[in-house]
PDB file of C-alpha atoms in Angstrom:
ATOM      1  CA  MET Z  73      16.981  14.970 -37.395  1.00 50.00           C
ATOM      2  CA  ALA Z  74      13.860  14.805 -35.199  1.00 50.00           C
ATOM      3  CA  CYS Z  75      13.341  11.207 -36.326  1.00 40.00           C
ATOM      4  CA  LEU Z  76      16.901  10.320 -35.266  1.00 40.00           C
ATOM      5  CA  LYS Z  77      16.332  11.873 -31.846  1.00 39.00           C
ATOM      6  CA  LEU Z  78      13.123   9.867 -31.471  1.00 36.00           C
ATOM      7  CA  VAL Z  79      14.878   6.623 -32.401  1.00 36.00           C
ATOM      8  CA  CYS Z  80      17.656   7.346 -29.891  1.00 35.00           C
ATOM      9  CA  LEU Z  81      15.091   8.104 -27.188  1.00 37.00           C
ATOM     10  CA  VAL Z  82      13.216   4.851 -27.889  1.00 37.00           C
ATOM     11  CA  LEU Z  83      16.458   2.846 -27.799  1.00 38.00           C
ATOM     12  CA  ALA Z  84      17.487   4.484 -24.537  1.00 39.00           C
ATOM     13  CA  CYS Z  85      14.114   3.617 -22.993  1.00 38.00           C
ATOM     14  CA  MET Z  86      14.423   0.030 -24.178  1.00 40.00           C
ATOM     15  CA  LEU Z  87      17.862  -0.293 -22.578  1.00 37.00           C
ATOM     16  CA  VAL Z  88      16.698   1.150 -19.267  1.00 40.00           C
ATOM     17  CA  ALA Z  89      13.554  -1.000 -19.189  1.00 41.00           C
ATOM     18  CA  ALA Z  90      15.239  -4.225 -20.318  1.00 41.00           C
ATOM     19  CA  PRO Z  91      15.299  -6.921 -17.642  1.00 42.00           C
ATOM     20  CA  VAL Z  92      18.724  -7.771 -16.326  1.00 44.00           C
ATOM     21  CA  THR Z  93      19.412 -11.406 -15.638  1.00 46.00           C
ATOM     22  CA  VAL Z  94      22.285 -12.128 -13.310  1.00 47.00           C
ATOM     23  CA  ARG Z  95      23.418 -15.723 -13.126  1.00 54.00           C
ATOM     24  CA  ALA Z  96      26.262 -17.405 -11.399  1.00 50.00           C
ATOM     25  CA  VAL Z  97      28.862 -18.110 -14.033  1.00 71.00           C
ATOM     26  CA  ILE Z  98      31.409 -19.826 -11.821  1.00 87.00           C
ATOM     27  CA  ALA Z  99      31.390 -23.607 -12.099  1.00 93.00           C
ATOM     28  CA  CYS Z 100      32.444 -25.779  -9.173  1.00 95.00           C
ATOM     29  CA  ASN Z 101      34.969 -27.606 -11.322  1.00 95.00           C
ATOM     30  CA  THR Z 102      36.633 -24.242 -11.994  1.00 94.00           C
ATOM     31  CA  VAL Z 103      36.748 -23.428  -8.275  1.00 94.00           C
ATOM     32  CA  SER Z 104      38.108 -26.909  -7.518  1.00 94.00           C
ATOM     33  CA  SER Z 105      40.819 -26.695 -10.162  1.00 95.00           C
ATOM     34  CA  LYS Z 106      41.896 -23.217  -9.011  1.00 95.00           C
ATOM     35  CA  LEU Z 107      42.140 -24.403  -5.413  1.00 95.00           C
ATOM     36  CA  ALA Z 108      43.656 -27.848  -6.112  1.00 96.00           C
ATOM     37  CA  PRO Z 109      47.182 -26.611  -5.201  1.00 97.00           C
ATOM     38  CA  CYS Z 110      45.822 -25.939  -1.683  1.00 97.00           C
ATOM     39  CA  ILE Z 111      44.800 -29.518  -0.859  1.00 96.00           C
ATOM     40  CA  ASN Z 112      48.054 -30.571   0.820  1.00 97.00           C
ATOM     41  CA  PHE Z 113      47.936 -27.504   3.078  1.00 97.00           C
ATOM     42  CA  LEU Z 114      44.241 -28.036   3.832  1.00 96.00           C
ATOM     43  CA  LYS Z 115      44.963 -31.574   5.024  1.00 96.00           C
ATOM     44  CA  ASN Z 116      48.408 -31.251   6.585  1.00 97.00           C
ATOM     45  CA  GLY Z 117      49.147 -27.588   7.242  1.00 96.00           C
ATOM     46  CA  GLY Z 118      52.658 -26.304   6.653  1.00 96.00           C
ATOM     47  CA  THR Z 119      53.650 -23.897   3.922  1.00 96.00           C
ATOM     48  CA  VAL Z 120      51.009 -22.613   1.522  1.00 97.00           C
ATOM     49  CA  PRO Z 121      52.234 -22.797  -2.088  1.00 97.00           C
ATOM     50  CA  ALA Z 122      52.145 -19.570  -4.112  1.00 97.00           C
ATOM     51  CA  THR Z 123      49.980 -21.374  -6.672  1.00 98.00           C
ATOM     52  CA  CYS Z 124      47.398 -21.965  -3.940  1.00 97.00           C
ATOM     53  CA  CYS Z 125      47.154 -18.278  -3.064  1.00 97.00           C
ATOM     54  CA  GLY Z 126      47.097 -17.494  -6.783  1.00 97.00           C
ATOM     55  CA  GLY Z 127      44.056 -19.744  -7.128  1.00 96.00           C
ATOM     56  CA  VAL Z 128      42.355 -18.165  -4.105  1.00 94.00           C
ATOM     57  CA  THR Z 129      42.935 -14.696  -5.592  1.00 93.00           C
ATOM     58  CA  SER Z 130      41.622 -15.844  -8.975  1.00 93.00           C
ATOM     59  CA  VAL Z 131      38.424 -17.175  -7.424  1.00 92.00           C
ATOM     60  CA  GLN Z 132      38.047 -13.922  -5.489  1.00 85.00           C
ATOM     61  CA  SER Z 133      38.308 -11.789  -8.596  1.00 85.00           C
ATOM     62  CA  SER Z 134      35.787 -14.007 -10.417  1.00 88.00           C
ATOM     63  CA  ALA Z 135      33.122 -13.780  -7.703  1.00 89.00           C
ATOM     64  CA  ARG Z 136      31.644 -10.336  -8.330  1.00 86.00           C
ATOM     65  CA  THR Z 137      27.895 -10.728  -7.865  1.00 88.00           C
ATOM     66  CA  THR Z 138      25.762 -12.170  -5.089  1.00 88.00           C
ATOM     67  CA  ALA Z 139      24.980 -15.175  -7.301  1.00 90.00           C
ATOM     68  CA  ASP Z 140      28.700 -15.722  -7.991  1.00 91.00           C
ATOM     69  CA  ARG Z 141      29.588 -15.481  -4.324  1.00 90.00           C
ATOM     70  CA  GLN Z 142      26.832 -17.843  -3.280  1.00 91.00           C
ATOM     71  CA  GLN Z 143      27.914 -20.299  -5.968  1.00 93.00           C
ATOM     72  CA  VAL Z 144      31.551 -20.200  -4.814  1.00 92.00           C
ATOM     73  CA  CYS Z 145      30.362 -20.726  -1.240  1.00 91.00           C
ATOM     74  CA  GLU Z 146      28.368 -23.793  -2.343  1.00 93.00           C
ATOM     75  CA  CYS Z 147      31.392 -25.105  -4.246  1.00 93.00           C
ATOM     76  CA  LEU Z 148      33.635 -24.664  -1.196  1.00 90.00           C
ATOM     77  CA  LYS Z 149      31.031 -26.340   0.977  1.00 90.00           C
ATOM     78  CA  GLN Z 150      30.820 -29.337  -1.374  1.00 91.00           C
ATOM     79  CA  ALA Z 151      34.605 -29.561  -1.667  1.00 90.00           C
ATOM     80  CA  ALA Z 152      34.973 -29.477   2.120  1.00 89.00           C
ATOM     81  CA  GLY Z 153      32.730 -32.533   2.294  1.00 89.00           C
ATOM     82  CA  ARG Z 154      34.759 -34.429  -0.341  1.00 91.00           C
ATOM     83  CA  ILE Z 155      38.287 -33.852   0.966  1.00 90.00           C
ATOM     84  CA  THR Z 156      39.169 -36.741   3.236  1.00 93.00           C
ATOM     85  CA  GLY Z 157      41.261 -35.532   6.153  1.00 94.00           C
ATOM     86  CA  LEU Z 158      40.402 -31.837   5.709  1.00 93.00           C
ATOM     87  CA  ASP Z 159      41.518 -29.837   8.740  1.00 94.00           C
ATOM     88  CA  THR Z 160      38.924 -27.067   9.070  1.00 90.00           C
ATOM     89  CA  ARG Z 161      41.415 -24.942  11.015  1.00 94.00           C
ATOM     90  CA  ASN Z 162      43.701 -24.952   7.987  1.00 95.00           C
ATOM     91  CA  ALA Z 163      40.758 -24.247   5.661  1.00 92.00           C
ATOM     92  CA  ASN Z 164      39.669 -21.265   7.708  1.00 90.00           C
ATOM     93  CA  ALA Z 165      43.261 -19.984   8.052  1.00 94.00           C
ATOM     94  CA  LEU Z 166      43.849 -20.056   4.289  1.00 93.00           C
ATOM     95  CA  PRO Z 167      42.093 -16.781   3.372  1.00 91.00           C
ATOM     96  CA  LYS Z 168      44.145 -14.833   5.928  1.00 93.00           C
ATOM     97  CA  ILE Z 169      47.387 -16.498   4.817  1.00 96.00           C
ATOM     98  CA  CYS Z 170      46.574 -15.567   1.200  1.00 96.00           C
ATOM     99  CA  LYS Z 171      45.630 -12.029   2.322  1.00 93.00           C
ATOM    100  CA  VAL Z 172      41.983 -12.221   1.319  1.00 91.00           C
ATOM    101  CA  ASN Z 173      38.794 -12.017   3.365  1.00 84.00           C
ATOM    102  CA  ILE Z 174      35.903 -14.460   3.391  1.00 81.00           C
ATOM    103  CA  PRO Z 175      32.796 -13.569   5.428  1.00 75.00           C
ATOM    104  CA  TYR Z 176      31.892 -17.117   6.486  1.00 79.00           C
ATOM    105  CA  PRO Z 177      33.591 -20.286   7.743  1.00 81.00           C
ATOM    106  CA  ILE Z 178      34.516 -22.959   5.206  1.00 81.00           C
ATOM    107  CA  SER Z 179      32.306 -25.734   6.467  1.00 81.00           C
ATOM    108  CA  THR Z 180      29.792 -28.280   5.251  1.00 84.00           C
ATOM    109  CA  THR Z 181      27.153 -26.495   7.375  1.00 87.00           C
ATOM    110  CA  THR Z 182      27.606 -22.944   6.038  1.00 88.00           C
ATOM    111  CA  ASN Z 183      24.376 -21.281   4.839  1.00 91.00           C
ATOM    112  CA  CYS Z 184      25.537 -19.889   1.497  1.00 91.00           C
ATOM    113  CA  LYS Z 185      22.234 -18.093   0.862  1.00 90.00           C
ATOM    114  CA  THR Z 186      23.297 -15.468   3.407  1.00 88.00           C
ATOM    115  CA  VAL Z 187      26.316 -14.386   1.303  1.00 85.00           C
ATOM    116  CA  ARG Z 188      25.663 -11.008  -0.386  1.00 76.00           C
ATOM    117  CA  ASP Z 189      27.362  -8.526  -2.740  1.00 65.00           C
ATOM    118  CA  LYS Z 190      28.287  -6.154   0.043  1.00 56.00           C
ATOM    119  CA  ASP Z 191      30.132  -8.867   1.943  1.00 49.00           C
ATOM    120  CA  SER Z 192      33.849  -8.758   1.722  1.00 48.00           C
ATOM    121  CA  PHE Z 193      34.573 -12.002  -0.038  1.00 46.00           C
ATOM    122  CA  PHE Z 194      37.786 -13.919  -0.288  1.00 45.00           C
TER     123      PHE Z 194
END
């Protein structure tokens, strides 16, 4: 019995002392595909499709860590630079329309390294 307690104690210490690696697991192609239904609104305004807000919500729920949030920010920044005719007013109105919060403007000049866990995101 004492041996079992010792083994449990050693395992517990190993778990507590083990390094934790947190990596962004959200790929830009995933973010782009989730937000693809938003492109017409981003360029032309008008009505936001439900599938667009569904994609925004999905990205929000996927971005849980600082690394995830910074990665999504970088993806949005890259996408903003690739969408010909993007109206930044529409891009920055989208989170509010979809009833989510994003702590920075969607822009090609956003500093994504400032995005943190505590920030309300999407």
